[in-house]
Coordinates of C-alpha atoms in Angstrom, one line a residue:
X21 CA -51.4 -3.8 41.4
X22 CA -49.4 -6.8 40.1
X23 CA -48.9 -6.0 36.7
X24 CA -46.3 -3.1 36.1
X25 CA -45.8 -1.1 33.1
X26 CA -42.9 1.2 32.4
X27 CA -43.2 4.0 29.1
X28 CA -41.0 6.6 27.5
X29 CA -39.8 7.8 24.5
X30 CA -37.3 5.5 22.9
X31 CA -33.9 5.8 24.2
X32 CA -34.8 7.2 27.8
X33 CA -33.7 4.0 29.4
X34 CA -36.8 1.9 29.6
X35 CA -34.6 -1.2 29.5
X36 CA -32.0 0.3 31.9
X37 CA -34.3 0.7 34.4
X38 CA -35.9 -2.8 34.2
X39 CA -32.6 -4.4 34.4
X40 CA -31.4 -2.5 37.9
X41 CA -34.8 -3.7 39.3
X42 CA -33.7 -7.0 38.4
X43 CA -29.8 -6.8 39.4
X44 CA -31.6 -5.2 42.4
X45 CA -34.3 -7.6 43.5
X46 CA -32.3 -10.9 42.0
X47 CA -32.6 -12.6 45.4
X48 CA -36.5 -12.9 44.4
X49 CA -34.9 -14.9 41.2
X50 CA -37.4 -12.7 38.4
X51 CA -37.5 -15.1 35.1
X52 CA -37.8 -13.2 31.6
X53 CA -36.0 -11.2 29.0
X54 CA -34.4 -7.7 27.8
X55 CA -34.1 -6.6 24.5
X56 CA -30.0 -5.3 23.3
X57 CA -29.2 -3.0 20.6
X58 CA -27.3 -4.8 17.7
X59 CA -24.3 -2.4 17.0
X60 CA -22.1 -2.8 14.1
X61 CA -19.2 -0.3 13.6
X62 CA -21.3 2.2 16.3
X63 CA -24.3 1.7 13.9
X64 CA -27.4 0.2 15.3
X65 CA -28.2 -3.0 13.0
X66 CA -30.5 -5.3 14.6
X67 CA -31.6 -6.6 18.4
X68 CA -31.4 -9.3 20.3
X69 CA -33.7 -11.3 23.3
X70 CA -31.2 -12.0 25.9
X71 CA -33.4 -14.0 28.8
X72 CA -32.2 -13.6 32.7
X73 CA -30.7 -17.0 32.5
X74 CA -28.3 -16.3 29.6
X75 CA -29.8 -17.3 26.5
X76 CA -30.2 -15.1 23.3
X77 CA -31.6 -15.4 20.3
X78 CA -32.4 -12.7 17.2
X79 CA -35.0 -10.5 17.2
X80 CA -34.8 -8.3 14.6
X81 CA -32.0 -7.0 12.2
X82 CA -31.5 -5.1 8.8
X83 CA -30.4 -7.7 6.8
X84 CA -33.5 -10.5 7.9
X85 CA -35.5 -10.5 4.9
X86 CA -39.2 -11.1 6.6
X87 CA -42.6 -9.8 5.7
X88 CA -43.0 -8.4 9.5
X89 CA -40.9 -5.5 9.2
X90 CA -40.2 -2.1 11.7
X91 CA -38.9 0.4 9.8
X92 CA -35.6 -1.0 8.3
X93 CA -35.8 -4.1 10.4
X94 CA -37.1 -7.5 10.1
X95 CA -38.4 -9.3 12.3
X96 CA -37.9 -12.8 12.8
X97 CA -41.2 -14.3 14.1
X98 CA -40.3 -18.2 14.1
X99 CA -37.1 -17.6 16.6
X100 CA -38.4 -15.2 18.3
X101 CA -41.5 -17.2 19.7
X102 CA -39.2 -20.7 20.0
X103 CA -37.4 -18.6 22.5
X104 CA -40.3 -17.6 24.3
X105 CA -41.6 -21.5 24.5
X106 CA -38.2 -22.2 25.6
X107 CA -38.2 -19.9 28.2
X108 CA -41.9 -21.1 29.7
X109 CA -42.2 -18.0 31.6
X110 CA -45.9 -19.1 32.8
X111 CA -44.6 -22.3 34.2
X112 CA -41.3 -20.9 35.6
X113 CA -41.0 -21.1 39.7
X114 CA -40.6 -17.9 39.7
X115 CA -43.4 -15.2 40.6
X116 CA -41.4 -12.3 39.2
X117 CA -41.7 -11.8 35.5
X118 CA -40.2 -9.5 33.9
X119 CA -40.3 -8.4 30.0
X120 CA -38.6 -6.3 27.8
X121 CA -40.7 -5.2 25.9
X122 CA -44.2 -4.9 24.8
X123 CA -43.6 -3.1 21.1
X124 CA -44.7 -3.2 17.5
X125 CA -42.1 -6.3 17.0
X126 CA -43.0 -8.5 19.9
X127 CA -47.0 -7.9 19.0
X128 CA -46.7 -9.1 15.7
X129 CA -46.6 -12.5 17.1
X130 CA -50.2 -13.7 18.5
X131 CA -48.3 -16.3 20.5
X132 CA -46.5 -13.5 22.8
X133 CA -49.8 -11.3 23.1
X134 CA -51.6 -14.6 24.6
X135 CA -48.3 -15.3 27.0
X136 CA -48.5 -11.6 28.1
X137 CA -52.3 -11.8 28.7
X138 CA -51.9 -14.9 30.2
X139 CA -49.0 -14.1 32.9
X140 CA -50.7 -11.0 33.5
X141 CA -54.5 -12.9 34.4
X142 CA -51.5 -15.2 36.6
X143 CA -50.8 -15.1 40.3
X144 CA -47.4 -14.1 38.8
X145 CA -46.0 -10.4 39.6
X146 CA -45.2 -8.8 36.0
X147 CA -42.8 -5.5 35.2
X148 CA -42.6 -4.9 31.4
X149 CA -41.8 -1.9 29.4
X150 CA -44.5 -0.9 26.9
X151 CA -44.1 1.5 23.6
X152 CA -45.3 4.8 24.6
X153 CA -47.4 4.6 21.3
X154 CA -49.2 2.5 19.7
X155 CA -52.2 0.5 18.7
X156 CA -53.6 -3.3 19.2
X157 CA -52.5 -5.1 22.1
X158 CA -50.0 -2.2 22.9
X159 CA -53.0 0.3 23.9
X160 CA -55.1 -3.2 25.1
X161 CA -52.9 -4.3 27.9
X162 CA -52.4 -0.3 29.1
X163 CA -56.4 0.2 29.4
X164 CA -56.7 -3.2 32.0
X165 CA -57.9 -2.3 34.9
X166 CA -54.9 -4.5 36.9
X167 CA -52.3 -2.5 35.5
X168 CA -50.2 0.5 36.8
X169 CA -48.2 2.0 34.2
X170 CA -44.8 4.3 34.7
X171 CA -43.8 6.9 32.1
X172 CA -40.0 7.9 32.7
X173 CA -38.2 10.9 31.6
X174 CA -34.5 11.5 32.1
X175 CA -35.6 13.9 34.7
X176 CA -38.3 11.5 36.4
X177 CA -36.4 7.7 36.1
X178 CA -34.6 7.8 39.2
X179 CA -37.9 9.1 40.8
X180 CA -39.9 6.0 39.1
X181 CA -36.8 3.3 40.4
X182 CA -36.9 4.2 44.1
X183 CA -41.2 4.0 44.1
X184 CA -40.5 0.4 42.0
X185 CA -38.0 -0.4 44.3
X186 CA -40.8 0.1 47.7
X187 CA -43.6 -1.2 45.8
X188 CA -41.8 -4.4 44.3
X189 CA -40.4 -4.8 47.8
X190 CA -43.3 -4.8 49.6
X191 CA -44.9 -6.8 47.6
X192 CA -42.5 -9.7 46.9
X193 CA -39.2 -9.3 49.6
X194 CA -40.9 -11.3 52.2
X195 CA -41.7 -14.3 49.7
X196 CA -38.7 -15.3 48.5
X197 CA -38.4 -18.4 50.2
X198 CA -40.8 -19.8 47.6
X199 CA -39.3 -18.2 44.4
X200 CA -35.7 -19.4 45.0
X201 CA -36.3 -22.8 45.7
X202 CA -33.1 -23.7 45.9
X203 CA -33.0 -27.2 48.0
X204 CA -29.2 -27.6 47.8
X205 CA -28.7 -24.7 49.9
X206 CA -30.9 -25.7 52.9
X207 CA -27.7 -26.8 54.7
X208 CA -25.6 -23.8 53.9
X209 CA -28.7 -21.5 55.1
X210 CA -29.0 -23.4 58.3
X211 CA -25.3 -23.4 59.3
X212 CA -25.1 -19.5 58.3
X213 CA -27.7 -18.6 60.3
X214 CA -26.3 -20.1 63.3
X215 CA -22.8 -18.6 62.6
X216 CA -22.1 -14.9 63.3
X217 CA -19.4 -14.2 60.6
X218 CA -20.1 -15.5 56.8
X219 CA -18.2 -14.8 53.8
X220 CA -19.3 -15.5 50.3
X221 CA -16.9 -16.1 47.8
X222 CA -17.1 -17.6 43.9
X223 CA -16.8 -16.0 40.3
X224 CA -18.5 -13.5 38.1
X225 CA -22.0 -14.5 38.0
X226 CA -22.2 -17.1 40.2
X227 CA -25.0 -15.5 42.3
X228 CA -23.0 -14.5 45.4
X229 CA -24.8 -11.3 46.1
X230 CA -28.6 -13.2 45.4
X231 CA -27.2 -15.9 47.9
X232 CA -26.3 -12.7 50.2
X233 CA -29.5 -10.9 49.7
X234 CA -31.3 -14.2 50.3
X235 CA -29.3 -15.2 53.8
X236 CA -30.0 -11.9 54.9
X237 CA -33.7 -11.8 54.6
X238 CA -33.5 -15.3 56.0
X239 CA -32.0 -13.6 58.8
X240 CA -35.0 -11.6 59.5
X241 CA -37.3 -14.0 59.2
X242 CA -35.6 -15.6 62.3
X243 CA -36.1 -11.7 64.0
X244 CA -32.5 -11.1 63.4
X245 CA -30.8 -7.7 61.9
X246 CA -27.5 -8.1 60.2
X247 CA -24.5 -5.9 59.2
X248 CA -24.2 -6.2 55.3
X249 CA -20.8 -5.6 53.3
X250 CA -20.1 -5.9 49.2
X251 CA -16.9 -5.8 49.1
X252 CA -17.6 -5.8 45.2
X253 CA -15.6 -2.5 43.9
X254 CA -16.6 -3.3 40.1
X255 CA -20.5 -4.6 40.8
X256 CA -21.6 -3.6 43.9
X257 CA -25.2 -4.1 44.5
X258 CA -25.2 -1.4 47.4
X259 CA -22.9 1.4 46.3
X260 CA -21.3 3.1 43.4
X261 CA -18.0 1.5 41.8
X262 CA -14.8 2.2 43.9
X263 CA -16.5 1.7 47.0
X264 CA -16.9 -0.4 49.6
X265 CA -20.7 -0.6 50.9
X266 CA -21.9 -1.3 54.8
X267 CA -25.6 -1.6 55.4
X268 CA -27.2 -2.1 58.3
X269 CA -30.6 -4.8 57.4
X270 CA -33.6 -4.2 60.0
X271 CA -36.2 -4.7 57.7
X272 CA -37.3 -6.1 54.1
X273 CA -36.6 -3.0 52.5
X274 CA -33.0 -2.3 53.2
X275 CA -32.6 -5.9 51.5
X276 CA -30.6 -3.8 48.4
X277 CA -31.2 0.0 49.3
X278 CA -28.3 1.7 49.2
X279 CA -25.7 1.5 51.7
X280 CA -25.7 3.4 54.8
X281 CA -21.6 4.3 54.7
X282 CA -19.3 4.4 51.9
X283 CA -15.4 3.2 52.1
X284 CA -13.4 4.8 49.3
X285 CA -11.4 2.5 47.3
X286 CA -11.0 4.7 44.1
X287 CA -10.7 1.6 41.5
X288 CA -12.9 -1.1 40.4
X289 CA -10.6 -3.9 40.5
X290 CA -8.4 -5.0 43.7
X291 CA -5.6 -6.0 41.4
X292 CA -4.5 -2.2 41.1
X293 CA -3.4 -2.3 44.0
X294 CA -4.1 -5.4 47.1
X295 CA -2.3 -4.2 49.5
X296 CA -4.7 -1.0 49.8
X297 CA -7.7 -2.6 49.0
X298 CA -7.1 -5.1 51.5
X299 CA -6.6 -2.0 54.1
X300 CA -10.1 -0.5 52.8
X301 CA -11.6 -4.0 53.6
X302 CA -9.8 -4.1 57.2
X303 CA -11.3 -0.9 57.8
X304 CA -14.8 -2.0 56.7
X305 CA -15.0 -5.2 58.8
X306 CA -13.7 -3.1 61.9
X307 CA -16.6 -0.6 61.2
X308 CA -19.0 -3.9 60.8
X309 CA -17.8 -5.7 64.3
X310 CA -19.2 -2.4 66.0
X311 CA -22.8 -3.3 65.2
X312 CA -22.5 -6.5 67.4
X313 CA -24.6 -8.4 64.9
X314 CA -24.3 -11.1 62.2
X315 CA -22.0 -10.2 59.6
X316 CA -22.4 -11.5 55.8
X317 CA -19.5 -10.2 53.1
X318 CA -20.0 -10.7 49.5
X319 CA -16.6 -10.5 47.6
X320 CA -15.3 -9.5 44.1
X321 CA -15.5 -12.7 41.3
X322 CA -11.5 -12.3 41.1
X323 CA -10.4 -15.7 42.2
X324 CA -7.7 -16.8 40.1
X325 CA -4.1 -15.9 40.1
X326 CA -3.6 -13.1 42.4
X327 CA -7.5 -13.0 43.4
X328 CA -7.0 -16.6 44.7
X329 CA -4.6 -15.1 47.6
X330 CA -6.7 -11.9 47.9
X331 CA -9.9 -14.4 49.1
X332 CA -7.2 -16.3 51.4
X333 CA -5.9 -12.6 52.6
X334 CA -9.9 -11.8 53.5
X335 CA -10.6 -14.8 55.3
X336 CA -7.5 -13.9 57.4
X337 CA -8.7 -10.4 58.0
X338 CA -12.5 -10.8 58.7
X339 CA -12.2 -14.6 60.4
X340 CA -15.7 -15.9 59.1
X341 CA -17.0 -19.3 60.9
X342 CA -18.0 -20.1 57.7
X343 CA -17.3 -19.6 54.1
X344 CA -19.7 -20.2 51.5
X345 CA -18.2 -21.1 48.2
X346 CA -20.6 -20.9 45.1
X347 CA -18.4 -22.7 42.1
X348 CA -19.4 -24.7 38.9
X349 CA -16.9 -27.5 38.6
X350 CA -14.9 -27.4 41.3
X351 CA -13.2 -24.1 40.0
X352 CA -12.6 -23.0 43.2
X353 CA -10.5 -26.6 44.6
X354 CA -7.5 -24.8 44.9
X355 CA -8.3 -21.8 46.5
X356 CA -10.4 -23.8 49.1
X357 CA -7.6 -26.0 49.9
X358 CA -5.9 -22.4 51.1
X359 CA -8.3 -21.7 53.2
X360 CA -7.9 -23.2 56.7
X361 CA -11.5 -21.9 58.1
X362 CA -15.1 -24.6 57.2
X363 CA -16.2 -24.1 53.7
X364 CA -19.4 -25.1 52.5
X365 CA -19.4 -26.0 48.6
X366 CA -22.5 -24.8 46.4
X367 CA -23.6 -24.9 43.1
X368 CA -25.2 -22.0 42.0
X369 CA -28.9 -20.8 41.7
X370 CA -30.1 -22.4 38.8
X371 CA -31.9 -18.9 37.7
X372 CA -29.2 -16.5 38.7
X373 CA -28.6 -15.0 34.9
X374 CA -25.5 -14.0 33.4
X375 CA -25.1 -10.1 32.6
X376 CA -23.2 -8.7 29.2
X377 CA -20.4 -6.2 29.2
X378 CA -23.4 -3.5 28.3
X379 CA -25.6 -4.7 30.9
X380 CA -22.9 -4.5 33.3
X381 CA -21.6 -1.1 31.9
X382 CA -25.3 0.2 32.0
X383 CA -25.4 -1.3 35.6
X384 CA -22.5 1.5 36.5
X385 CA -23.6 4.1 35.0
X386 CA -27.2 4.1 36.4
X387 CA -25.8 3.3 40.2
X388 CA -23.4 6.6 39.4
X389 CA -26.3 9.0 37.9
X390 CA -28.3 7.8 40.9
X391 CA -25.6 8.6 43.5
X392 CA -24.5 12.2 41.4
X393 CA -28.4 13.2 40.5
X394 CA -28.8 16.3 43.0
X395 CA -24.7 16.3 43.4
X396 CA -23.2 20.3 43.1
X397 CA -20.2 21.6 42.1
X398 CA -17.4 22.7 45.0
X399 CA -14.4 24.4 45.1
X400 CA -11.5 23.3 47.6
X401 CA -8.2 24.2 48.2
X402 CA -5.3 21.9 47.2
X403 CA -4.0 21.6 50.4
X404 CA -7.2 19.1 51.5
X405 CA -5.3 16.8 48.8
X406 CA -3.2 13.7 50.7
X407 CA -1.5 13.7 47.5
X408 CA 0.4 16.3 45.9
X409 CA -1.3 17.9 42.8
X410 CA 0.6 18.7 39.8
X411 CA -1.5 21.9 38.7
X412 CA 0.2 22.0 35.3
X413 CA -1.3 18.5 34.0
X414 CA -4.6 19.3 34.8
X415 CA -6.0 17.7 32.2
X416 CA -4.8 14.1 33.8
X417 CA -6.9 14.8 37.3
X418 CA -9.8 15.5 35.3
X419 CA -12.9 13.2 36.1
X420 CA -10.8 11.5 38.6
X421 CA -12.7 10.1 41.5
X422 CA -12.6 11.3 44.3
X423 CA -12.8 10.4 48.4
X424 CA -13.9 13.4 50.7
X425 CA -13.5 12.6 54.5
X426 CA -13.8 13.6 57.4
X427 CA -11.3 12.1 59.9
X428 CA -10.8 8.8 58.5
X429 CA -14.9 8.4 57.8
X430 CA -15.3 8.8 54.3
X431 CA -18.4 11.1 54.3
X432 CA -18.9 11.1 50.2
X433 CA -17.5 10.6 46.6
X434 CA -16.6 12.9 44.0
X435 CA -14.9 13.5 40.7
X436 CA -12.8 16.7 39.2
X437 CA -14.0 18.8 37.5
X438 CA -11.6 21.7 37.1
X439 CA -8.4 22.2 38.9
X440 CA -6.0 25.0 38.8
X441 CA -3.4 27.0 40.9
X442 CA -6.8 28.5 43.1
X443 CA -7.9 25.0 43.6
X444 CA -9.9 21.8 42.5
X445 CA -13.5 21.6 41.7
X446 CA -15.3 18.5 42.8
X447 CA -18.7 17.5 41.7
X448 CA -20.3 16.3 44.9
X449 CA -23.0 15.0 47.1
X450 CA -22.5 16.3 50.4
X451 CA -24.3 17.0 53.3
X452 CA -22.6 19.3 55.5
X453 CA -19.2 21.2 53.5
X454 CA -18.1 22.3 57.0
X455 CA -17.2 18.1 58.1
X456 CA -14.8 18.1 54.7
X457 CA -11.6 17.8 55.9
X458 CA -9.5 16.0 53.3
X459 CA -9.6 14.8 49.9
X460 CA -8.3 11.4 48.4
X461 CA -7.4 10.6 44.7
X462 CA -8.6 8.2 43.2
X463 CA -6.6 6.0 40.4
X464 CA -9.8 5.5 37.8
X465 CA -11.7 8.3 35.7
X466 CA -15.0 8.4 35.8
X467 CA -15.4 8.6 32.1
X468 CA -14.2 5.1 32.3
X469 CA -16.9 3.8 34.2
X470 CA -19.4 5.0 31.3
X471 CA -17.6 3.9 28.5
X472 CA -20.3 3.3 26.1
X473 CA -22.9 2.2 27.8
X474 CA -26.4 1.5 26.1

C-alpha cells in the first residue's frame, strides 16, 4: 500500500507521530504540512499550516469571523487553499507526501479533497492523519481500497512508529537518489565516498543529518557499510538527548533506527561544559575506528562563539579527510578558515524544512517515551554514584539523568526517581542489572526536556 493513514482520538499524538516519521526519513526529503495548536496565555485559540519547508499560514482561529466554522473556530478557506497552491505538493520532486490532516476544516475546501484524491491516484507515497470520525470525504478516502489505515492509542503509538518506520523504509530508503535531487552535491558525494573519515558541520537546520542519512545510504549502494555518529546531544536523530549515538549501517533499514551504543553526556548543549563533551566525543570516535570502516559524524548546529572552536577542537580529535560544510551565506567563513583539513562548501537541500521550538520539544519527548516505554524502576546503592550524593537535597537529584555503566561502556540511561539515605531509585531500561557497575549524574532534569511539549 502507498497511501497511509494514521487515526486516534484528538490529542493522542497523531501529529507527533507524523512528524518523527519525517525528522526520521528526511533523507527521502517528504514535501507537505502539519497542523500546530494556536496557544494564547496556555489557552488553545486557533491553528496554524506550517509546511516541511517553513512556511505557515492560518488555518483556523476563534476570532476569524467565517461562515465555515468548527466549534468555536473559523476557518479561513481563501488562505488556507493559497497555501496549498503554493505548496504544489502534486508537482513537488518529492515522492513522499505527507499531510497533516484530513479533518472537518481541511474538507470544507473542495480544492484540498481533489489534491488529496489526486496525490493519492499519484505514483507519489502519501502518510496523512485522518479524523477518527466523520463523514464525506473523511469516511471516502478511508473505504479506498489503496489505503492502509493506523489507529494509535497511547498504549499502541510506539508500536504503529516502528511498523511505519519498516514499511516506509522498505518502500522508499533505497530511492532516494531521485527524491533529493540535489545536483550541487554530486561533488561532495563523490569525494566522501572515496574518503574514509567525513565530518558534517553547519547550523540548526541546515540539513546535516539528511546529508548524513543520504551519504550513508550512498554508501551502500556502492556495497559499502559504515560507522555512523550524531554527535547532536540536543537533536539527535539516533538516540535520546544527552547522548551520543554510534550505529553501525549494513542495510537500508538501520538508515535512522536507533543507535546500537549509547555515550552518556548528561546535557543537551556542549556549552555546559566542552572540555567533557569533547572527552565523550574522543571516546566515541575511538569506539568508531574499531569497526575499520567509513566513518561519517554529524555535529551539533553550535557554531558561533565558543561552538566555532568546539568544531575546530573535533576536527583535531577525529582527523576527517574531509569536511562537509552546509552554510547559507558564507556563515561559516570564519570557522573554515580555522580549519586546516579540505572543506567542501554546500548550500543546503533546498527541501530540508525548518522545525519550531514545539516541533523540536515534541521531537524529545517522543525519542524519550520511546527509549523509557518498557523502562522499570531500580534501586541502587549510593556508593555506585562517581559523585557524592547529598541525601538531604533530594529534591534537586530528582529527574536527573542518569548514566549506568559498566566499565567505561555505558550500557543504558536513566533518571531519579527517589533517593534517600537506603539509596537512589532509577527509572531504567536495562538488560542485565548484574553488568551495572556505576552510575553517572547528569547536569539536566528530565522534566526539562518535556517542557511543554504539544
Amino acid at each position: 500500500m502507498k497511501n497511509i493513514l494514521i487515526t486516534g482520538l484528538p490529542g493522542v499524538g497523531k501529529t507527533t507521530l507524523v512528524m518523527r516519521l519525517a525528522k526520521h526519513f528526511e533523507h527521502l526529503q517528504p514535501a507537505g504540512f502539519y497542523t500546530a495548536e494556536i496557544r494564547e496565555g496556555g489557552i488553545r485559540k486557533g491553528f496554524q499550516l506550517v509546511s516541511l519547508d517553513g512556511r505557515k499560514e492560518l488555518l483556523a482561529h476563534v476570532d476569524i469571523k467565517s461562515s465555515y466554522r468548527v466549534g468555536k473556530y473559523g476557518v479561513d478557506l481563501n488562505k488556507f487553499e493559497e497555501f496549498l497552491k503554493a505548496l504544489s505538493l502534486l508537482e513537488s520532486a518529492s515522492r513522499f507526501i505527507i499531510i497533516d490532516e484530513i479533518g472537518k476544516m481541511e474538507c470544507f475546501s473542495k480544492y484540498f479533497c481533489e489534491l488529496v484524491g489526486k496525490i493519492m491516484d499519484s505514483d507519489k507515497f502519501l502518510l496523512a492523519t485522518v479524523a477518527l470520525r466523520g463523514e464525506g470525504f473523511i469516511d471516502k478516502v478511508k473505504k479506498r481500497k489503496d489505503v492502509r489505515a493506523f489507529e494509535i492509542t497511547e498504549k499502541t503509538r510506539e508500536k504503529v512508529f516502528q511498523e511505519l518506520v519498516n514499511l516506509i523504509g522498505k518502500r522508499l530508503s533505497m530511492e532516494h537518489k531521485e527524491v533529493l535531487a540535489e545536483r550541487h552535491w554530486d561533488e561532495a558525494i563523490k569525494k566522501a565516498l572515496e574518503s574514509n573519515r567525513i565530518l558534517i558541520i553547519g547550523a540548526v537546520d541546515r540539513g546535516k543529518s539528511t546529508f548524513a542519512k543520504y551519504l550513508v545510504g550512498e554508501f551502500l549502494r556502492k556495497g559499502k557499510a559504515t560507522v555512523f555518529v550524531d554527535s547532536d546531544i540536543g537533536q539527535s536523530s539516533i538516540s535520546i538527548p544527552g547522548t551520543i549515538g554510534l550505529k553501525k549501517i549494513e542495510k537500508p533499514e538501520d538508515i535512522g533506527s536507533f543507535a546500537d551504543l549509547l555515550f552518556f553526556v548528561g546535557y543537551t548543549t556542549p556549552s555546559i561544559s566542552i572540555p567533557h563533551f569533547l572527552e565523550i566525543f574522543s571516546r566515541a570516535i575511538e569506539k568508531a575506528r574499531s569497526f575499520n570502516l567509513p566513518i561519517v559524524v554529524d555535529t551539533t548546529g553550535f557554531v558561533s562563539g565558543e561552538g566555532r572552536s568546539l568544531k575546530v577542537k573535533k576536527v583535531e580529535i577525529f582527523n576527517p579527510d574531509i569536511v562537509i560544510a552546509i552554510q547559507k551565506e558564507n556563515e561559516l567563513s570564519e570557522l573554515l578558515s580555522d580549519i586546516k583539513v579540505p572543506c567542501l562548501v554546500l548550500e543546503p537541500s533546498s527541501k530540508v524544512f525548518p522545525r519550531d521550538q514545539q516541533v523540536r520539544a515534541n521531537y524529545r519527548k517522543e525519542r524519550l517515551v520511546s527509549y523509557f516505554k518498557d523502562s522499570k524502576s531500580y534501586l541502587f546503592p549510593l556508593r555506585l554514584f562517581k559523585e557524592p550524593i547529598n541525601v538531604y537535597n533530594a529534591s534537586s537529584y530528582l529527574e536527573r539523568m542518569v548514566g549506568i555503566f559498566s566499565g567505561e561502556d555505558c550500557i543504558g540511561v536513566g533518571y531519579i526517581e527517589e533517593i534517600d539515605e537506603d539509596g537512589v531509585v532509577v527509572r531504567a531500561n536495562l538488560k542485565n542489572l548484574k553488568d551495572v557497575k556505576s552510575l553517572r549524574l547528569g547536569k539536566v532534569k528530565l522534566s526539562g526536556l518535556l517542557e511543554e511539549p504539544q
